[in-house]
Coordinates of C-alpha atoms in Angstrom, one line a residue:
Chain A
M1 CA 123.5 219.6 76.1
S2 CA 119.8 221.1 76.1
L3 CA 120.9 223.1 79.4
D4 CA 123.6 223.9 78.1
T5 CA 123.0 226.3 75.3
P6 CA 122.0 229.3 77.4
N7 CA 125.0 229.6 78.5
E8 CA 127.3 228.6 75.0
K9 CA 127.0 232.4 73.4
P10 CA 128.3 234.0 76.9
T11 CA 130.9 230.8 77.1
S12 CA 132.2 231.9 73.2
K13 CA 132.5 235.4 74.1
A14 CA 134.3 235.1 76.3
R15 CA 136.7 232.5 74.5
S16 CA 137.2 234.7 71.9
A17 CA 137.3 237.4 74.3
R18 CA 139.9 236.2 75.8
K19 CA 141.5 234.8 72.1
A20 CA 141.3 238.7 71.6
P21 CA 143.5 240.6 74.6
A22 CA 146.4 238.4 74.1
N23 CA 146.2 239.4 70.5
K24 CA 145.6 243.2 71.3
A25 CA 147.8 242.3 74.7
S26 CA 151.1 241.8 72.7
A27 CA 150.0 244.1 69.4
A28 CA 151.2 246.9 72.4
A29 CA 150.7 249.3 75.2
P30 CA 147.4 250.4 74.7
P31 CA 146.4 254.0 75.2
A32 CA 143.6 254.8 77.6
P33 CA 141.2 254.4 74.7
L34 CA 142.1 251.2 74.3
K35 CA 142.1 250.6 77.9
A36 CA 138.3 248.6 77.6
F37 CA 139.8 246.3 75.3
T38 CA 142.3 245.5 76.9
D39 CA 140.3 245.2 80.3
T40 CA 137.9 242.5 78.9
L41 CA 139.9 240.9 77.0
L42 CA 141.9 239.6 80.1
T43 CA 138.4 239.6 82.0
V44 CA 138.3 236.7 79.3
L45 CA 141.5 235.2 79.4
A46 CA 140.5 235.2 83.5
G47 CA 138.2 232.7 82.5
N48 CA 135.5 235.0 82.7
L49 CA 133.9 234.4 78.9
Q50 CA 130.7 236.1 79.3
A51 CA 133.4 240.0 79.4
R52 CA 132.3 241.8 76.6
V53 CA 133.9 245.2 75.1
P54 CA 131.7 248.1 76.4
K55 CA 130.3 249.8 73.9
E56 CA 130.3 253.1 75.9
L57 CA 134.3 253.4 77.0
V58 CA 135.2 252.4 73.8
G59 CA 134.1 256.7 73.0
A60 CA 133.2 256.1 69.4
G61 CA 135.9 255.5 67.5
G62 CA 136.1 252.4 68.9
E63 CA 132.4 251.3 68.8
E64 CA 133.3 249.0 65.0
M65 CA 135.9 247.3 67.0
A66 CA 134.2 246.6 70.2
H67 CA 131.8 245.2 67.9
L68 CA 134.0 243.5 66.6
L69 CA 135.4 242.0 69.0
N70 CA 132.5 241.3 70.6
Q71 CA 131.2 238.7 68.4
V72 CA 135.2 237.1 68.2
L73 CA 134.4 236.7 72.1
D74 CA 130.9 235.5 71.4
N75 CA 132.2 232.8 68.6
F76 CA 135.0 232.7 71.7
A77 CA 133.0 231.5 74.1
S78 CA 131.0 229.3 72.3
S79 CA 133.8 227.4 71.0
E80 CA 135.6 227.0 74.1
H81 CA 131.7 225.5 75.8
R82 CA 131.4 222.8 72.5
K83 CA 135.3 221.7 74.0
H84 CA 133.6 221.6 77.1
V85 CA 130.8 220.0 77.1
A86 CA 133.2 218.0 74.3
A87 CA 135.7 217.4 77.1
Q88 CA 132.2 216.4 79.9
E89 CA 130.9 213.6 77.3
I90 CA 134.2 212.7 76.6
D91 CA 135.4 212.0 80.3
Q92 CA 132.0 210.1 80.2
A93 CA 132.6 207.8 77.7
L94 CA 135.5 207.4 78.8
D95 CA 134.0 206.9 82.2
A96 CA 131.4 204.1 81.0
L97 CA 135.1 202.3 79.3
I98 CA 137.2 202.4 81.9
S99 CA 134.3 200.8 84.3
L100 CA 133.7 198.3 81.0
V101 CA 137.4 197.6 81.5
R102 CA 137.9 197.6 85.3
E103 CA 134.7 195.4 86.2
G104 CA 133.1 194.3 82.5
D105 CA 130.1 196.4 83.0
L106 CA 128.6 197.3 80.0
S107 CA 125.4 197.9 80.9
R108 CA 126.5 201.9 81.6
W109 CA 126.5 202.7 78.6
N110 CA 124.7 205.0 76.9
T111 CA 126.9 207.8 75.3
T112 CA 125.8 210.1 73.2
T113 CA 126.3 213.2 71.6
E114 CA 125.5 215.5 68.7
D115 CA 129.5 216.5 68.5
P116 CA 129.3 216.6 64.7
Q117 CA 133.0 215.4 65.4
L118 CA 132.8 212.8 67.6
G119 CA 129.5 211.5 67.2
P120 CA 130.1 208.8 64.8
L121 CA 132.7 208.1 66.9
L122 CA 130.5 207.4 69.5
E123 CA 128.1 205.2 67.7
G124 CA 131.3 203.1 66.5
F125 CA 132.3 202.5 70.3
G126 CA 127.9 201.7 71.3
K127 CA 128.6 199.2 68.5
V128 CA 130.7 197.8 69.6
I129 CA 129.8 197.6 72.5
E130 CA 126.9 196.0 71.8
T131 CA 127.7 194.1 69.8
L132 CA 130.6 192.9 72.7
R133 CA 126.9 192.5 74.9
T134 CA 125.6 190.1 72.1
F135 CA 129.1 188.7 72.9
V136 CA 128.4 188.1 76.2
R137 CA 124.7 187.2 76.5
E138 CA 125.7 184.7 74.5
I139 CA 128.9 183.8 75.7
N140 CA 126.9 183.6 79.0
E141 CA 123.8 181.2 78.1
A142 CA 126.7 179.3 75.5
A143 CA 128.8 179.2 79.3
L144 CA 125.0 178.4 81.1
R145 CA 124.7 175.4 78.9
L146 CA 127.1 174.3 78.7
S147 CA 128.0 174.4 82.6
S148 CA 124.3 172.3 82.8
S149 CA 125.5 170.3 79.7
A150 CA 129.0 169.2 82.1
N151 CA 126.9 168.1 84.4
Q152 CA 125.6 166.2 82.5
V153 CA 128.1 164.6 80.5
L154 CA 130.1 164.5 83.8
A155 CA 126.5 162.5 85.4
A156 CA 126.9 160.4 82.4
S157 CA 129.9 159.2 82.5
T158 CA 129.6 159.0 86.0
Q159 CA 127.1 156.7 85.3
H160 CA 129.0 154.9 82.6
E161 CA 131.4 153.9 85.0
T162 CA 129.8 153.0 87.5
S163 CA 127.8 151.0 84.6
S164 CA 131.4 148.7 82.8
T165 CA 132.6 148.5 87.1
E166 CA 129.2 146.9 86.8
Q167 CA 129.8 145.3 83.4
A168 CA 133.7 144.5 84.5
A169 CA 132.0 142.5 87.9
A170 CA 129.4 140.9 85.3
I171 CA 131.9 139.2 83.4
H172 CA 133.3 138.8 85.9
E173 CA 130.6 136.6 87.9
T174 CA 129.7 135.6 84.1
T175 CA 133.1 134.4 83.6
A176 CA 132.9 132.5 87.7
T177 CA 129.7 130.9 86.2
M178 CA 130.9 129.6 82.4
E179 CA 134.2 128.3 84.5
E180 CA 131.9 126.3 86.7
L181 CA 129.2 125.5 83.7
K182 CA 133.4 123.6 82.5
H183 CA 133.4 121.8 85.5
A184 CA 130.1 120.5 85.8
S185 CA 130.5 119.4 82.7
A186 CA 133.3 117.8 82.7
Q187 CA 132.2 116.1 85.4
I188 CA 128.4 114.6 83.2
A189 CA 131.8 113.8 81.1
E190 CA 133.2 111.6 83.1
N191 CA 129.7 110.9 85.1
A192 CA 128.4 109.3 81.8
G193 CA 131.6 107.5 81.3
S194 CA 131.5 105.8 84.3
V195 CA 127.7 105.5 82.8
A196 CA 129.3 104.3 79.5
R197 CA 130.9 101.3 81.6
V198 CA 128.2 99.9 83.6
A199 CA 126.1 99.6 80.6
E200 CA 129.1 98.3 79.4
E201 CA 130.3 95.8 82.3
T202 CA 125.7 95.3 82.7
L203 CA 125.3 94.2 78.8
G204 CA 128.0 92.3 79.8
A205 CA 126.2 90.7 82.6
A206 CA 123.4 90.5 80.9
R207 CA 124.7 88.1 77.3
A208 CA 125.6 86.2 80.6
G209 CA 122.6 86.3 81.6
R210 CA 121.1 85.1 78.1
G211 CA 124.1 81.9 77.9
A212 CA 122.9 80.7 81.2
I213 CA 119.1 81.2 80.7
G214 CA 119.5 79.3 76.6
E215 CA 121.2 76.6 78.9
F216 CA 119.1 76.5 81.4
I217 CA 115.7 76.3 79.0
Q218 CA 118.1 73.1 77.1
A219 CA 118.5 70.7 80.8
M220 CA 115.1 71.5 81.6
Q221 CA 114.4 70.6 78.1
Q222 CA 116.4 67.2 78.5
I223 CA 115.1 67.2 82.5
R224 CA 111.6 66.9 80.9
S225 CA 113.0 64.8 78.7
D226 CA 115.2 62.3 81.1
G227 CA 111.7 62.2 82.6
V228 CA 109.7 61.3 80.1
A229 CA 112.3 58.4 80.0
V230 CA 111.4 57.6 83.7
A231 CA 108.2 57.8 83.4
D232 CA 108.7 55.1 80.7
S233 CA 110.9 53.0 82.9
I234 CA 108.3 53.5 85.2
A235 CA 105.5 51.8 83.3
K236 CA 107.9 48.6 81.8
L237 CA 108.8 48.5 85.6
S238 CA 106.1 48.4 86.8
K239 CA 103.7 46.5 83.7
R240 CA 107.0 43.7 84.6
V241 CA 106.5 43.7 88.6
E242 CA 102.5 42.5 87.6
R243 CA 103.8 39.6 86.0
I244 CA 105.4 38.7 88.7
G245 CA 103.1 39.2 90.6
T246 CA 100.9 36.6 88.7
V247 CA 104.2 34.5 88.9
V248 CA 103.8 34.2 92.5
E249 CA 100.5 33.4 92.0
V250 CA 101.2 30.7 90.1
I251 CA 104.5 30.2 92.0
D252 CA 101.8 30.8 95.6
E253 CA 99.1 28.0 94.1
I254 CA 101.0 25.6 93.3
A255 CA 102.2 25.7 96.6
D256 CA 99.3 25.8 98.9
R257 CA 98.5 22.4 96.6
S258 CA 101.3 20.8 97.3
D259 CA 100.6 21.7 100.9
L260 CA 97.6 19.8 101.1
L261 CA 99.1 16.7 98.9
A262 CA 102.1 17.1 101.3
L263 CA 99.4 17.5 104.6
N264 CA 97.1 14.1 102.8
A265 CA 100.7 12.3 102.4
A266 CA 100.4 12.3 106.0
L267 CA 98.0 10.8 107.0
E268 CA 98.4 8.2 104.2
G269 CA 101.4 7.7 106.0
S270 CA 100.1 7.4 109.9
R271 CA 97.2 5.1 108.6
A272 CA 99.6 2.9 107.5
G273 CA 101.3 2.3 111.5
E274 CA 104.6 2.3 111.9
A275 CA 105.4 1.0 108.7
G276 CA 104.1 4.7 107.0
K277 CA 106.0 6.7 110.1
G278 CA 109.5 7.5 107.3
F279 CA 106.8 8.9 104.6
S280 CA 105.2 10.7 107.7
I281 CA 108.3 12.7 108.4
V282 CA 109.3 13.2 104.8
A283 CA 105.3 14.7 104.0
A284 CA 105.7 16.5 106.9
E285 CA 109.4 18.0 105.3
M286 CA 107.5 18.2 103.1
R287 CA 104.8 20.4 104.0
R288 CA 107.3 22.7 106.4
L289 CA 109.0 24.2 102.3
A290 CA 105.4 24.0 100.4
E291 CA 104.8 26.4 103.1
N292 CA 108.1 28.5 102.9
V293 CA 107.4 28.7 99.6
L294 CA 103.6 30.5 100.7
D295 CA 105.6 32.6 103.5
S296 CA 108.5 34.1 100.4
T297 CA 105.6 33.4 98.0
K298 CA 103.7 36.7 101.0
E299 CA 107.0 38.4 101.7
I300 CA 107.0 38.9 96.8
K301 CA 103.7 39.6 97.0
N302 CA 104.4 42.4 100.1
L303 CA 107.4 43.2 98.1
I304 CA 105.1 43.2 95.5
T305 CA 102.3 46.0 97.1
E306 CA 105.1 48.1 98.3
I307 CA 107.5 48.8 94.6
R308 CA 103.9 49.4 93.3
E309 CA 102.9 51.7 95.2
A310 CA 106.9 52.9 95.0
T311 CA 106.5 53.6 91.2
A312 CA 103.4 55.2 91.7
A313 CA 104.7 57.1 93.5
A314 CA 107.5 57.7 91.0
A315 CA 104.9 58.2 88.1
G316 CA 103.3 60.5 90.4
A317 CA 107.1 62.2 91.1
A318 CA 107.9 62.4 87.5
E319 CA 105.0 63.9 86.3
A320 CA 104.8 66.3 88.8
S321 CA 108.3 67.0 87.7
K322 CA 107.9 67.5 83.8
S323 CA 104.8 69.6 84.8
A324 CA 107.9 71.5 86.7
T325 CA 109.9 71.5 84.4
E326 CA 107.4 72.6 81.5
S327 CA 106.9 76.2 84.2
G328 CA 110.1 76.1 84.7
E329 CA 111.5 76.1 80.4
K330 CA 107.6 78.3 80.4
L331 CA 109.7 80.4 83.9
G332 CA 113.1 80.6 81.3
A333 CA 112.3 82.0 78.4
V334 CA 110.1 84.5 80.0
A335 CA 113.1 85.0 82.1
A336 CA 114.8 85.1 78.4
Q337 CA 112.7 87.7 76.9
A338 CA 113.5 90.0 80.4
V339 CA 117.0 89.9 78.9
E340 CA 116.2 90.4 75.9
G341 CA 114.6 93.7 77.4
I342 CA 117.0 94.6 79.3
L343 CA 119.8 93.7 76.7
A344 CA 117.7 96.3 74.5
G345 CA 117.4 99.3 77.1
V346 CA 120.9 98.2 78.1
Q347 CA 122.0 99.2 74.8
E348 CA 120.2 102.1 75.1
T349 CA 121.2 103.5 78.1
S350 CA 125.1 103.0 76.0
D351 CA 124.9 104.4 74.0
A352 CA 122.9 108.1 76.1
A353 CA 125.9 108.2 77.4
R354 CA 127.9 108.2 75.1
V355 CA 126.1 110.3 73.2
I356 CA 126.6 112.8 76.2
N357 CA 129.3 112.1 76.9
L358 CA 130.0 113.2 73.7
A359 CA 128.0 116.3 74.1
T360 CA 129.8 117.6 77.4
Q361 CA 132.3 117.3 75.7
Q362 CA 131.1 119.8 72.5
Q363 CA 130.0 121.1 75.3
R364 CA 133.3 121.9 76.7
T365 CA 135.1 122.8 74.4
A366 CA 132.5 125.9 73.8
T367 CA 132.9 126.3 77.6
E368 CA 136.2 127.6 77.3
Q369 CA 135.7 129.0 74.4
V370 CA 133.1 131.5 76.0
V371 CA 135.0 131.1 78.7
A372 CA 138.3 132.8 76.5
S373 CA 135.8 135.2 74.8
M374 CA 134.9 136.7 78.9
A375 CA 138.4 136.8 79.1
E376 CA 139.0 139.1 75.6
I377 CA 134.8 141.2 77.1
E378 CA 136.7 141.4 80.4
D379 CA 140.0 142.9 79.2
V380 CA 137.9 145.6 76.6
T381 CA 135.5 146.0 79.9
R382 CA 138.8 147.1 82.1
Q383 CA 139.9 149.2 79.2
T384 CA 136.0 150.8 79.1
T385 CA 135.5 151.1 82.5
Q386 CA 139.5 152.9 82.5
A387 CA 138.5 155.0 79.7
S388 CA 135.2 156.1 81.0
K389 CA 137.2 156.9 84.6
Q390 CA 139.7 159.4 82.2
A391 CA 135.9 160.6 80.5
T392 CA 134.5 160.8 83.9
G393 CA 137.9 163.3 85.2
A394 CA 138.0 165.0 82.4
A395 CA 133.9 165.3 82.4
A396 CA 134.5 166.5 86.0
E397 CA 138.0 168.7 85.2
L398 CA 134.6 170.4 81.9
T399 CA 132.4 171.4 84.4
Q400 CA 134.9 172.9 86.5
L401 CA 136.3 174.7 82.8
A402 CA 132.5 175.4 82.9
A403 CA 131.4 176.6 86.3
R404 CA 134.6 179.0 85.5
L405 CA 133.8 180.5 82.8
A406 CA 130.6 181.1 83.5
E407 CA 131.7 182.6 86.9
L408 CA 134.5 184.9 84.6
I409 CA 131.0 185.8 82.3
K410 CA 129.5 186.8 85.1
R411 CA 131.7 189.5 85.6
F412 CA 130.5 191.3 82.4
K413 CA 127.2 192.6 82.9
A414 CA 125.3 192.6 80.0
D415 CA 121.9 194.5 81.3
Chain B
M1 CA 116.2 3.7 114.4
A2 CA 113.8 1.7 114.6
P3 CA 114.1 -0.6 118.2
D4 CA 114.1 3.5 118.9
R5 CA 111.1 4.8 118.2
A6 CA 110.1 1.7 119.8
V7 CA 111.2 1.9 123.1
A8 CA 110.6 5.8 123.3
A9 CA 106.9 4.0 122.6
Q10 CA 107.2 2.3 125.0
A11 CA 108.7 5.1 127.7
R12 CA 106.2 7.3 126.7
P13 CA 103.3 6.9 125.4
E14 CA 102.1 9.3 122.9
Q15 CA 98.6 10.6 120.7
E16 CA 98.1 11.8 117.2
F17 CA 95.7 14.4 116.8
F18 CA 95.3 16.4 113.8
C19 CA 95.5 20.5 114.2
F20 CA 94.1 22.9 113.5
R21 CA 92.7 27.0 113.6
V22 CA 89.0 28.0 113.4
G23 CA 89.2 31.6 114.7
E24 CA 91.2 32.3 117.1
L25 CA 90.8 28.8 118.8
R26 CA 93.1 25.8 117.6
F27 CA 91.8 22.5 118.0
G28 CA 93.4 19.0 117.4
V29 CA 91.7 15.8 116.2
P30 CA 92.8 12.7 117.1
S31 CA 94.0 11.4 113.9
E32 CA 92.7 7.9 113.1
N33 CA 89.4 10.7 112.4
V34 CA 90.7 12.6 109.9
L35 CA 90.6 11.0 106.1
E36 CA 91.1 13.6 103.8
V37 CA 91.7 17.7 103.8
F38 CA 91.3 19.4 100.6
R39 CA 90.7 23.1 100.2
A40 CA 86.3 24.4 101.3
G41 CA 84.8 24.7 97.2
L42 CA 81.4 25.6 96.8
L43 CA 78.8 25.0 99.9
T44 CA 75.2 24.0 98.8
P45 CA 73.3 25.1 101.7
L46 CA 71.5 23.1 103.4
P47 CA 66.9 24.0 104.4
R48 CA 66.0 23.1 107.7
T49 CA 69.2 22.2 109.5
P50 CA 70.9 23.5 112.6
S51 CA 72.9 26.9 112.3
F52 CA 76.3 25.0 112.2
I53 CA 75.7 22.5 109.3
M54 CA 77.2 25.5 106.6
G55 CA 75.9 23.2 103.3
V56 CA 77.1 20.9 101.9
T57 CA 79.7 19.5 99.8
G58 CA 81.0 16.8 97.1
H59 CA 84.1 15.3 97.3
R60 CA 85.0 11.7 95.7
G61 CA 80.9 11.4 94.9
E62 CA 79.8 11.2 98.5
V63 CA 77.2 14.2 99.4
L64 CA 79.0 15.6 102.9
P65 CA 77.9 18.2 105.7
V66 CA 80.0 20.4 106.3
V67 CA 80.6 21.9 110.2
D68 CA 80.6 24.8 111.3
L69 CA 83.0 24.5 115.2
L70 CA 82.8 27.7 116.1
R71 CA 79.0 28.2 115.7
F72 CA 78.1 24.0 117.5
L73 CA 80.7 25.8 119.6
S74 CA 78.7 29.1 120.3
K75 CA 82.0 30.5 120.1
G76 CA 81.7 33.0 117.0
E77 CA 81.9 32.1 113.4
A78 CA 83.5 30.5 110.4
R79 CA 83.6 32.3 107.5
I80 CA 85.3 30.9 104.3
G81 CA 87.4 32.6 102.1
P82 CA 90.3 30.8 98.9
R83 CA 92.7 28.7 101.6
T84 CA 90.3 27.3 103.8
R85 CA 90.7 24.5 104.4
L86 CA 87.6 21.2 104.8
F87 CA 88.7 18.8 106.6
I88 CA 86.6 15.2 106.6
G89 CA 86.8 13.5 109.9
V90 CA 85.1 9.3 110.0
T91 CA 83.6 8.2 113.2
G92 CA 81.4 5.0 113.3
S93 CA 79.2 5.4 110.5
I94 CA 79.1 9.6 110.9
V95 CA 81.9 11.2 107.7
A96 CA 81.6 15.0 108.3
G97 CA 83.9 17.8 106.6
V98 CA 84.6 20.5 109.1
V99 CA 85.6 23.8 108.5
A100 CA 89.1 24.9 109.9
D101 CA 91.0 28.3 109.1
T102 CA 95.0 26.5 108.8
V103 CA 95.7 23.3 109.3
L104 CA 99.1 23.0 111.9
G105 CA 99.5 19.4 111.5
L106 CA 99.9 16.7 112.9
R107 CA 101.3 16.4 116.2
R108 CA 102.4 13.5 118.4
I109 CA 102.0 14.8 121.7
P110 CA 103.2 12.2 125.2
V111 CA 99.3 11.0 126.7
S112 CA 101.3 12.6 130.0
E113 CA 101.1 15.8 128.9
I114 CA 97.5 15.8 128.3
L115 CA 95.5 17.9 130.9
P116 CA 91.4 17.0 131.8
P117 CA 89.7 20.0 130.5
P118 CA 88.6 22.4 132.7
L119 CA 85.8 21.8 135.0
G120 CA 83.0 23.9 135.1
G121 CA 83.1 25.2 132.2
D122 CA 81.1 26.1 129.8
A123 CA 79.0 23.8 126.9
A124 CA 81.8 23.1 124.7
A125 CA 83.8 21.4 127.5
E126 CA 81.9 18.2 127.3
H127 CA 83.1 17.7 124.3
L128 CA 86.8 17.9 125.3
L129 CA 89.2 15.1 125.5
G130 CA 91.7 17.4 127.3
V131 CA 93.7 20.3 127.1
V132 CA 98.1 20.8 126.5
H133 CA 99.7 23.7 126.9
G134 CA 101.6 25.5 124.7
T135 CA 104.7 27.5 125.6
S136 CA 102.6 30.5 125.0
T137 CA 98.9 30.2 125.9
Q138 CA 97.6 31.2 122.9
D139 CA 99.2 27.4 121.7
G140 CA 97.6 25.9 123.9
I141 CA 96.0 23.3 122.0
N142 CA 92.4 22.3 122.7
L143 CA 91.6 18.0 122.2
L144 CA 88.6 17.4 121.3
N145 CA 86.0 14.1 121.9
F146 CA 85.7 13.8 118.2
H147 CA 83.7 11.0 118.2
K148 CA 81.4 12.3 120.7
L149 CA 81.5 16.7 118.5
L150 CA 79.7 14.3 115.4
Q151 CA 77.2 12.2 117.7
T152 CA 76.3 15.4 119.0
A153 CA 76.2 16.8 116.6
R154 CA 74.0 14.4 114.9
Q155 CA 71.4 14.2 117.4
R156 CA 70.8 17.8 116.9
A157 CA 70.5 18.3 113.2
V158 CA 68.2 14.6 113.0
A159 CA 66.7 16.4 116.4
R160 CA 65.0 19.1 114.5

């Protein structure tokens, strides 16, 4: 502008000069004094705005006129100059706007003017462009943030999808485990049931054993009392045998005396000679009888001895039997106690098995409920997975969009 | 029966013996030398008598010496138990009790079956009438010359 300033005067002069001739030319075909005016105006019209009416050529009468015309030409030239400058500034502004529109370059807007008419307009443009610059900057920043956020969202969404898939797998596994648990608890219930059955059978057997042991103890007591009776009988028998022994002793004594008597009788008979012969024979017979009796009593004595030994053995056996039955009774008592213990233990086992059975049944019900719940959870998780897939897709799209936006925004150069 | 027995006696002369056992030995004494048999009761030992005199015993008011045949014949020693018998032997004026473990009885032995005592035997042989063989060697009976035996015994007892 400042450079143009020196040219301003001539230009306005030229313009005014050009104007003037137009007016003057149309006025008339000038006479000679007017020729200087005409030439100057023609020159100005031809484009030389510096051209002025030379005062020396117009003469005295035209001096005033030349001076006025030159003033007009000066004004014209300066006006032309101003116009030119304004056009230049407008061109510059247009260029900037074109480049803004074409390339989105906001940085090139640097246009200023001193033109009072153009000034507010350009200032308004400048404000608008400044506002646009701020927008672009903010949008750019926002796009960058959006891009990174979208990336984060995508990452998060992808992770969520992965997690959701893993969760689905875990839930599936859990469901399978719960199924296994259900089967296991059914198995346990079955086992507990069979334990309860076996315990019931054992209980019956132990009860039978208790009864048998009771009978055994009774039998032992019976045997013991029988043994006592046997011992009594043996003692009585022993006494009787002793009595027989004394009787046999008496018989023996009598037989011995008879033997002696018969012998002496035989001797008497023998002394009587022929007359005593028969007597002797009878005496000998008697003696033989007595000897027979003695033999018999000897045999009886042997028998008595044997009986004595046998009764002693029997008494010993009865005593042994008595102690054996006593120990048998004790053993029976111990066995009865043991069976009582077994009964109590089996009863407890049976109760425990029943409780286990009940608990496992409850557990089975609970497990089934858990399985159902897990199925629901699985369903929900599937939906979640699907949703997170969709979210991932959306996030990917969003990322793309953010990238695109960033790309688009990059076209606008704010700085 | 009497005629038959008489005929038999004439045809086969017999002698009656009182047979008994002491220890392992069996003896026979002619029955006419035996008075009576009774149980050997308590014997009263006599001092200054031969060992074959076991002692004295009272019988029907008489005091009798009791002879142990086994000691007399040097064949051992007799023992007195509850069943031991004592018979009263008589020969001439000599009366003595003799210990017998068992009395076998009176036996009639045909004279023809009596064998002479073995010659060159021990001192016991001189008091034997003879020997009768039984069905086995254990059944053999030594028949004693009781008269001689008692006389010898008396001589030995007096000689002291």
